[in-house]
Coordinates of C-alpha atoms and ligand atoms in Angstrom, one line a residue:
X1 CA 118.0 -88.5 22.0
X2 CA 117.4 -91.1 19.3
X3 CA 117.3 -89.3 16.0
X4 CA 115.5 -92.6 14.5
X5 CA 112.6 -91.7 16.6
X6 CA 112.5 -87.9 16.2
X7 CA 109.7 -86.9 14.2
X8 CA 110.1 -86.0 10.6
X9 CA 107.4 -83.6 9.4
X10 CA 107.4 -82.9 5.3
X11 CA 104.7 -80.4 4.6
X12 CA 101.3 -81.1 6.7
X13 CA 102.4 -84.6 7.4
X14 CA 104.8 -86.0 10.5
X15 CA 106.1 -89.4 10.2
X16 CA 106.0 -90.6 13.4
X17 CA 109.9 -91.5 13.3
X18 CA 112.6 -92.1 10.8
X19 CA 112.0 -95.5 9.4
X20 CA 110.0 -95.9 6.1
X21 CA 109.0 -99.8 4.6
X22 CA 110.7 -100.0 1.5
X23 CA 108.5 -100.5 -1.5
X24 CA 108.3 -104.4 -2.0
X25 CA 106.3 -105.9 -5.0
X26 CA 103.8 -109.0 -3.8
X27 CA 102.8 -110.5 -6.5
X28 CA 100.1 -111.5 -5.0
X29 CA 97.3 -109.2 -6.7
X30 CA 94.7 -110.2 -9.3
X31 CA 93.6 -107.3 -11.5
X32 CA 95.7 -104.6 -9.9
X33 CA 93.4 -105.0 -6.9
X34 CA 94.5 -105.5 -3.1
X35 CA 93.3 -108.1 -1.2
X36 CA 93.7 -109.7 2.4
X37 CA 97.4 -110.1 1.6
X38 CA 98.2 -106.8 1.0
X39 CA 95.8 -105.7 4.1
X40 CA 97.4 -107.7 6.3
X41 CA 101.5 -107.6 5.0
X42 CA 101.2 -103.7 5.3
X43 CA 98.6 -103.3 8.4
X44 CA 101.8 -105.9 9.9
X45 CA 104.2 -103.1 9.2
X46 CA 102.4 -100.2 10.6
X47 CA 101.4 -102.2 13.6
X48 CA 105.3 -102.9 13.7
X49 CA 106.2 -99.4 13.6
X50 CA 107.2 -97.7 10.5
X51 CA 106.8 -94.3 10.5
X52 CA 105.8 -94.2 7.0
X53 CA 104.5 -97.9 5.4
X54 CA 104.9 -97.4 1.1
X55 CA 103.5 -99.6 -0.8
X56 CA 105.1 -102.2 -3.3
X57 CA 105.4 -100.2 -7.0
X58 CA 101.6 -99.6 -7.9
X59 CA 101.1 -99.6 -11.6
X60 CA 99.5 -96.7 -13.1
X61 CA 98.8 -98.2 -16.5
X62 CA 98.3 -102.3 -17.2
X63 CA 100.9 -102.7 -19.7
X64 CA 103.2 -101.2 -16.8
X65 CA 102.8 -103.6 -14.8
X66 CA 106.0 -105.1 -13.6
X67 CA 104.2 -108.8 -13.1
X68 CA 100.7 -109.5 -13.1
X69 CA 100.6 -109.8 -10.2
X70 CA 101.3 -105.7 -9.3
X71 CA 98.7 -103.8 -7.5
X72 CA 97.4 -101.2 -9.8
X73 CA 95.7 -97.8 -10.0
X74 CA 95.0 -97.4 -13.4
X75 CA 91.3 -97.7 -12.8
X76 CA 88.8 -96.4 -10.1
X77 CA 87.9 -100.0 -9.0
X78 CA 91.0 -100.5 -7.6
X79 CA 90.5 -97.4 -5.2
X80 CA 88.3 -98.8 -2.5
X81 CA 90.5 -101.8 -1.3
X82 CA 93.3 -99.8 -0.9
X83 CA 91.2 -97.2 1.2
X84 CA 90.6 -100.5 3.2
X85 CA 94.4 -100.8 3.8
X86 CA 95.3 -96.6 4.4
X87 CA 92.7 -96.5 7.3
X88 CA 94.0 -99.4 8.9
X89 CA 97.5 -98.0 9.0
X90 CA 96.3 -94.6 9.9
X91 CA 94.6 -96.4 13.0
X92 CA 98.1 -97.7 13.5
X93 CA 99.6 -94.3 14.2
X94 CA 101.6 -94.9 10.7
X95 CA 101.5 -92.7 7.4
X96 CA 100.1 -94.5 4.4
X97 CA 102.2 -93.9 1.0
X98 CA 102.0 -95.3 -2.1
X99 CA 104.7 -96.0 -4.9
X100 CA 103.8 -95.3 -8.5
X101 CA 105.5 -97.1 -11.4
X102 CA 105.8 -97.6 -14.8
X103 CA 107.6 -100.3 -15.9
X104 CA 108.2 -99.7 -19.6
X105 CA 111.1 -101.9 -21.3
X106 CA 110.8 -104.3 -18.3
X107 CA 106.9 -104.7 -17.9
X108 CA 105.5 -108.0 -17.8
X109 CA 108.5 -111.0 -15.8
X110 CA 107.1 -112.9 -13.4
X111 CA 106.9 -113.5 -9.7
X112 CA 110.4 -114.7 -8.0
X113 CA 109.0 -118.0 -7.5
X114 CA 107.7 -118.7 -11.0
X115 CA 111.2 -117.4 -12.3
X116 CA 111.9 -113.6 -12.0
X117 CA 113.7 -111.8 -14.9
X118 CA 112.7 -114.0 -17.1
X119 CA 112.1 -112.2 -20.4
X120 CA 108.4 -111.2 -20.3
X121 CA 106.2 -112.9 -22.8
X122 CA 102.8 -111.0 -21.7
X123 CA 102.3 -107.7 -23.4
X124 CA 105.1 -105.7 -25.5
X125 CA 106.6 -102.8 -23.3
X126 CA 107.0 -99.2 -23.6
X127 CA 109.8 -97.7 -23.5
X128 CA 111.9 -94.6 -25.0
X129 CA 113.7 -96.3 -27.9
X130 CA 113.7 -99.4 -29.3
X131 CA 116.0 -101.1 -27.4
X132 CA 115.9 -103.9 -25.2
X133 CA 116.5 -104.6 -21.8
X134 CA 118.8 -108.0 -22.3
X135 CA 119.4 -110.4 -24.7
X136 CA 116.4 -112.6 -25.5
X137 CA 113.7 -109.7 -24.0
X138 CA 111.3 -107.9 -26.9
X139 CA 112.4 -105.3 -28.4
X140 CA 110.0 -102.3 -26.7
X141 CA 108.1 -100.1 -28.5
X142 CA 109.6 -97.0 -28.8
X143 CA 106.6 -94.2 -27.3
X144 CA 105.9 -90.9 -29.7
X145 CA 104.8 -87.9 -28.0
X146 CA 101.1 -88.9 -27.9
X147 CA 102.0 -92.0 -26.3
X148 CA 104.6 -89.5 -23.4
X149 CA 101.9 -87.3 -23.1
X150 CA 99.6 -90.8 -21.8
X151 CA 102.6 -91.9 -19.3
X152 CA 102.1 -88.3 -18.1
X153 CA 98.5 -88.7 -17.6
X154 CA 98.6 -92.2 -16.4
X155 CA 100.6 -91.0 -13.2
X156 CA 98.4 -87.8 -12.9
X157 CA 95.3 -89.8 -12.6
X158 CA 96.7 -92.6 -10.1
X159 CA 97.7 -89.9 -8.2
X160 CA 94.5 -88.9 -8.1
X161 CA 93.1 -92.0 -7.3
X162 CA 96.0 -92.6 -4.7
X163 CA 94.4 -89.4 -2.7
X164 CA 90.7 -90.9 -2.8
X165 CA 92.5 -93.9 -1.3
X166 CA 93.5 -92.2 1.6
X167 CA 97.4 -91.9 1.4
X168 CA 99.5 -89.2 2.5
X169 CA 102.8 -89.8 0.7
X170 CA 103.3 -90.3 -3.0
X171 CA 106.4 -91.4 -4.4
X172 CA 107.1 -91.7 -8.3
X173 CA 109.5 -94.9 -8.8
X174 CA 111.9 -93.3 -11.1
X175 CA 114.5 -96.2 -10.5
X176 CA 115.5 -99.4 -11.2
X177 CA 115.5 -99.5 -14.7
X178 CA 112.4 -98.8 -14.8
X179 CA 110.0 -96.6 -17.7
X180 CA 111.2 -93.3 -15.6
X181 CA 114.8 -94.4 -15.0
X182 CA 115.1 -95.9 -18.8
X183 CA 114.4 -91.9 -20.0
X184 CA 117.1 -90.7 -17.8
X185 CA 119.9 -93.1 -18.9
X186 CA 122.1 -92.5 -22.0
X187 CA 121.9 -97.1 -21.7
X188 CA 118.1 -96.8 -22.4
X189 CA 117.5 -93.7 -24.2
X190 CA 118.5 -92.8 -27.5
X191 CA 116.1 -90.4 -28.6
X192 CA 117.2 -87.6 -30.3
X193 CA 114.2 -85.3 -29.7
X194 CA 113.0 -82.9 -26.5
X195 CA 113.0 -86.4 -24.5
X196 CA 116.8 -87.9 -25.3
X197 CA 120.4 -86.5 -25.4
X198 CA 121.2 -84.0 -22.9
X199 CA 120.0 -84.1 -19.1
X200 CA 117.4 -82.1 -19.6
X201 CA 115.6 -83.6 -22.3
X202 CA 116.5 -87.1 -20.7
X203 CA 114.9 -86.1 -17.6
X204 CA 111.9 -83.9 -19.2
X205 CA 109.3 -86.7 -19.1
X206 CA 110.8 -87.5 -15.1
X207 CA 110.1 -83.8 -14.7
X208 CA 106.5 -83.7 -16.3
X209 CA 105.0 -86.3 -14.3
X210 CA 106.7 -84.9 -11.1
X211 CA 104.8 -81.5 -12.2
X212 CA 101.7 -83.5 -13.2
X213 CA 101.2 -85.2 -9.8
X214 CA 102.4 -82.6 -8.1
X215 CA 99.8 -80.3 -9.5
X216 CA 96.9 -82.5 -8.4
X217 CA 98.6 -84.0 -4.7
X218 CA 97.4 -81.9 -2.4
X219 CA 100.4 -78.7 -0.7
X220 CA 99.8 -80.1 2.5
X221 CA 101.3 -83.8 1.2
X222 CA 104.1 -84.9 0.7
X223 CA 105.7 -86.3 -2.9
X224 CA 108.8 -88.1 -3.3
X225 CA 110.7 -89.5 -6.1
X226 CA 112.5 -93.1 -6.3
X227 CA 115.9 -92.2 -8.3
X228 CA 118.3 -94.8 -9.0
X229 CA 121.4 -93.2 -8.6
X230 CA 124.0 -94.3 -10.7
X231 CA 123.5 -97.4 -13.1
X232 CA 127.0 -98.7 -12.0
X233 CA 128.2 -99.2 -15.6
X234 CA 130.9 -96.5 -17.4
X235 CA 128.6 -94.9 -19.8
X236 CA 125.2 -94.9 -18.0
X237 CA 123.4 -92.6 -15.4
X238 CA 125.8 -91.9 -12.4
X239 CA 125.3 -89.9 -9.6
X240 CA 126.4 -86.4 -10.8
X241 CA 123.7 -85.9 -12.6
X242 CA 121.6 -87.5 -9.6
X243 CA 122.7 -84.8 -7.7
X244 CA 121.9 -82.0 -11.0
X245 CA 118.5 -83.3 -11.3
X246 CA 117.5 -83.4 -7.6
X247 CA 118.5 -80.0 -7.9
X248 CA 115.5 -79.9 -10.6
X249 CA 113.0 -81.4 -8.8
X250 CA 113.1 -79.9 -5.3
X251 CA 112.0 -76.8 -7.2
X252 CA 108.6 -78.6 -8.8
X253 CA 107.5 -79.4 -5.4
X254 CA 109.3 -82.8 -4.6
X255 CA 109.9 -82.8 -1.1
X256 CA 112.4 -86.2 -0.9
X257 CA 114.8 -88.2 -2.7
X258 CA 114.8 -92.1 -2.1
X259 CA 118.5 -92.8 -3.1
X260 CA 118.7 -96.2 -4.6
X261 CA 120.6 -97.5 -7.2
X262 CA 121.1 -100.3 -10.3
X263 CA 118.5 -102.2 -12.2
X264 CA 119.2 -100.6 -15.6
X265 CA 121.8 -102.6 -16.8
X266 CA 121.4 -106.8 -16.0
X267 CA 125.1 -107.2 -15.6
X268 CA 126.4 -104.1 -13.6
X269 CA 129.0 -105.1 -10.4
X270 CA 127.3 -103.9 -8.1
X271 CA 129.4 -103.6 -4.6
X272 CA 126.3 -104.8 -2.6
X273 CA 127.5 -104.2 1.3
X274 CA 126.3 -102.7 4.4
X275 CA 124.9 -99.5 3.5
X276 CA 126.3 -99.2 0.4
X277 CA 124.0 -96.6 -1.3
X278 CA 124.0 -94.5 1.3
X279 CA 127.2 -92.3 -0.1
X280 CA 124.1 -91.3 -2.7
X281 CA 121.9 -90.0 0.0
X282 CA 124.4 -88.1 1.7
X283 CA 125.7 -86.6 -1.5
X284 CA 122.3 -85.5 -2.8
X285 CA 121.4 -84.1 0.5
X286 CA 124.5 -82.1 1.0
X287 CA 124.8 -81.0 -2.4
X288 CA 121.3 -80.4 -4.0
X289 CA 120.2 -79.2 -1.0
X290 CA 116.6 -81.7 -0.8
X291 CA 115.9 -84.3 2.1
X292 CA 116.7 -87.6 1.5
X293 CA 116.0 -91.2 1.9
X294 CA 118.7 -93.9 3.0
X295 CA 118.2 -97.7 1.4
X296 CA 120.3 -100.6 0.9
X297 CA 121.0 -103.0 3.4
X298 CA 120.3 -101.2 6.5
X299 CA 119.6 -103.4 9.1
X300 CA 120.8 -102.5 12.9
X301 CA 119.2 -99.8 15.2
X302 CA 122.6 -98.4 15.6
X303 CA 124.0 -98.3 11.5
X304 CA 120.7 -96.1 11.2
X305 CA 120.6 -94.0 14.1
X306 CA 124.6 -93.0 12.7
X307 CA 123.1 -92.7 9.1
X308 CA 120.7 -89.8 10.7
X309 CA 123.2 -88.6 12.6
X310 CA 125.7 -87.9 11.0
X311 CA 123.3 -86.1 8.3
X312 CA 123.4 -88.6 5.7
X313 CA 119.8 -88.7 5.0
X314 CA 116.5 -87.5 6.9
X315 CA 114.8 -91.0 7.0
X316 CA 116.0 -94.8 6.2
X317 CA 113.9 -97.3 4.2
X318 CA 114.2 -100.7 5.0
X319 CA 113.4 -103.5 3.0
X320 CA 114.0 -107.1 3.1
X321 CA 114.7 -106.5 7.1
X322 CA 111.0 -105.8 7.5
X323 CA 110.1 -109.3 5.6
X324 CA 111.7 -110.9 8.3
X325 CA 111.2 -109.0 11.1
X326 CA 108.2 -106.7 10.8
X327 CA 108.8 -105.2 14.3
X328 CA 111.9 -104.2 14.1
X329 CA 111.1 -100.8 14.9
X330 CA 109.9 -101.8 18.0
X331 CA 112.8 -103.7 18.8
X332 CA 115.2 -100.7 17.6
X333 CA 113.2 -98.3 20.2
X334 CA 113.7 -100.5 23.2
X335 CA 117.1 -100.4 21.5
X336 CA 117.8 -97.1 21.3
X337 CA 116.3 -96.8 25.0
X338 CA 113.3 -95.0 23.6
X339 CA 109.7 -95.9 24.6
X340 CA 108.4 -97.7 22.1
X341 CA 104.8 -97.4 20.7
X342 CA 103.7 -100.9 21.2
X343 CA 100.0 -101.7 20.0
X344 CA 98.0 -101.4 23.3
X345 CA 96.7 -105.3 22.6
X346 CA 100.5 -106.7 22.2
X347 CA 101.7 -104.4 25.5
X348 CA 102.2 -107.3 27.5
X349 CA 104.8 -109.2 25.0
X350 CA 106.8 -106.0 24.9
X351 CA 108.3 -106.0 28.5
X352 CA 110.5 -109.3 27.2
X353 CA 113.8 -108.3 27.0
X354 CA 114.5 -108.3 23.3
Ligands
LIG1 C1 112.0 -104.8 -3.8 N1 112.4 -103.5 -4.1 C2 111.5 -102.6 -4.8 N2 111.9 -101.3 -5.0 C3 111.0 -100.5 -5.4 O1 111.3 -99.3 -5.6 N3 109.7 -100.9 -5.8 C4 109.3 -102.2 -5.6 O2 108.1 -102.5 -5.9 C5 110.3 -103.1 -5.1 N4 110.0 -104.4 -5.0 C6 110.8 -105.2 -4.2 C7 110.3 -106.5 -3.8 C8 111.1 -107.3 -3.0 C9 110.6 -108.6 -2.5 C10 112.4 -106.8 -2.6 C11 113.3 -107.6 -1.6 C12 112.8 -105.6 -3.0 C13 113.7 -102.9 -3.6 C14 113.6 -102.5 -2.2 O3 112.6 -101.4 -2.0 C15 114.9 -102.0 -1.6 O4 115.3 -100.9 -2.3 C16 116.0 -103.1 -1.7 O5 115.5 -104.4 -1.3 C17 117.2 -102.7 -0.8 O6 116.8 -102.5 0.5 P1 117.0 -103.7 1.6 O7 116.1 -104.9 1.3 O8 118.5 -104.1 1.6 O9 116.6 -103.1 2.9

């Protein structure tokens, strides 16, 4: 029995197996908005498969926009092509979800192949000091407690918009050095009010949006949170208090915890290898007690059937895998020796021996 293709029901919604697209930024948007690109790289990944198809990050305020070229759903305009995109995966069999970001200190570098992490030039970031991501990147704007209470609102009403859009699954991005991520590590955050110093004022804003969105996603859907787990630099966020504030949020209604990891600091050694966050996953499940989400270099039908398994996470997210091979759940099922759910009009291409 393939526990990649068992069923994973969170709340009112069942994934139709294990495997979740990992959120991937285009940069192909104009305005925030989705377009023919985004219809047809995502409708591609349901028709592949995936159980659960998440959007790239989705920006829930302009000026946290990661590039410009980021979807967006900091305005209702941006609702209706996205509805376009949800139905289509639904018709797929596949459960829409969308990632919502904020990209504070690191708002506004470009697309990879017009130079990524370049310092951004755009629009000054947010962020909760005044400190700046890397050498020759503005020094952010350090936000006061009108400007928190906004970030809280922002993710509220994307949220809201998310659901008029038709998806099932939220998830906040709370990693990669990101606004989120930059008030939970010590690297980031020097403030010395409610929102900096100990874990719970560093993860009080974290924990306000999760309650914020959580209050307006409906009971019967699911919400996950994006953490990166450690920063991989002495000093920074590491996974013990992962674990601590998993152990937070599972109690404001978040039902999953996407272990991933880095992206705070720009020259971390990171031991990039086969499955290497998935010690994260495993640890958070087993000691905060909360599903969890397996990503990093996971790329055979048979590293994530043992991931599942051996109980190291309830679902795996794939990322640049599915770029380059958008059925590979397909190709995992027949596998795994499991009946795969081929698309009725692409039957006759699946009896090939693959
Ligand atoms: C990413 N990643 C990413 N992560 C995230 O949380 N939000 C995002 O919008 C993006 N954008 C993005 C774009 C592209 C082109 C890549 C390749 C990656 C990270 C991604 O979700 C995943 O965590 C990593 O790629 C590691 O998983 P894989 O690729 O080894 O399966």
């Amino acid at each position: 029995m393939s526990r990649l293709f068992t069923p994973f029901p969170l709340r009112g919604v069942t994934l139709p197996n294990r495997i979740a697209v990992s959120p991937m930024c285009q940069y192909s948007a104009a305005e925030g908005l989705a377009n023919d690109w985004h219809l047809v790289h995502l409708g591609g990944l349901a028709q592949g498969g995936a159980g659960l198809v998440l959007t790239e990050a989705a920006a829930v305020a302009a000026e946290g926009r990661i590039s410009a070229e980021d979807l967006g759903l900091w305005e209702d305009a941006q609702i209706e092509p996205l509805a376009r995109i949800t139905a289509f995966i639904r018709a797929q069999g596949a459960v829409p979800g969308i990632q919502l970001a904020h990209a504070g200190r690191k708002s506004g570098s470009g697309a990879p192949w017009k130079g990524n992490n370049v310092p951004p030039a755009s629009w000054p970031g947010a962020a909760p000091s005044a400190v700046p991501f890397d050498e020759g990147w503005p020094t952010p704007l350090a936000l006061d407690e009108t400007g928190i209470a906004g970030i809280v609102e922002a993710f509220r009403a994307a949220a809201l918009r998310a659901l008029e859009a038709g998806f099932q699954v939220a998830e906040i991005h709370a990693a990669h050095g990101y606004l989120l991520h930059q008030f939970l590590s010590p690297l980031a955050n020097r403030r010395q009010d409610r929102y900096g110093g100990s874990l719970e004022n560093r993860s009080r804003l974290l924990r306000e949006v999760a309650g914020a969105v959580r209050a307006v996603w409906p009971a019967h859907l699911p919400l996950l949170v994006r953490l990166s787990c450690t920063d991989w630099v002495p000093g920074g966020w590491e996974i013990g208090e992962s674990v601590d504030l998993a152990r937070m949020l599972g109690p404001l209604g978040v039902d999953l915890v996407d272990c991933s990891s880095g992206g705070m600091a720009p020259r971390a050694a990171i031991p990039v290898g086969p499955g290497y966050q998935v010690d994260f996953a495993a640890r958070i499940r087993r000691e905060a007690g909360i599903a969890t989400g397996a990503v990093g270099l996971i790329t055979g039908p048979a590293q994530a059937e043992e991931i599942l398994a051996r109980g190291e996470a309830d679902l795996v997210l794939l990322g640049r895998e599915l770029l380059r091979d958008p059925r590979w759940p397909l190709r995992a099922a027949h596998k795994l020796g499991v009946a795969a759910p081929w698309p009725a009009p692409y039957a006759r291409g699946s009896r090939e021996p693959v």
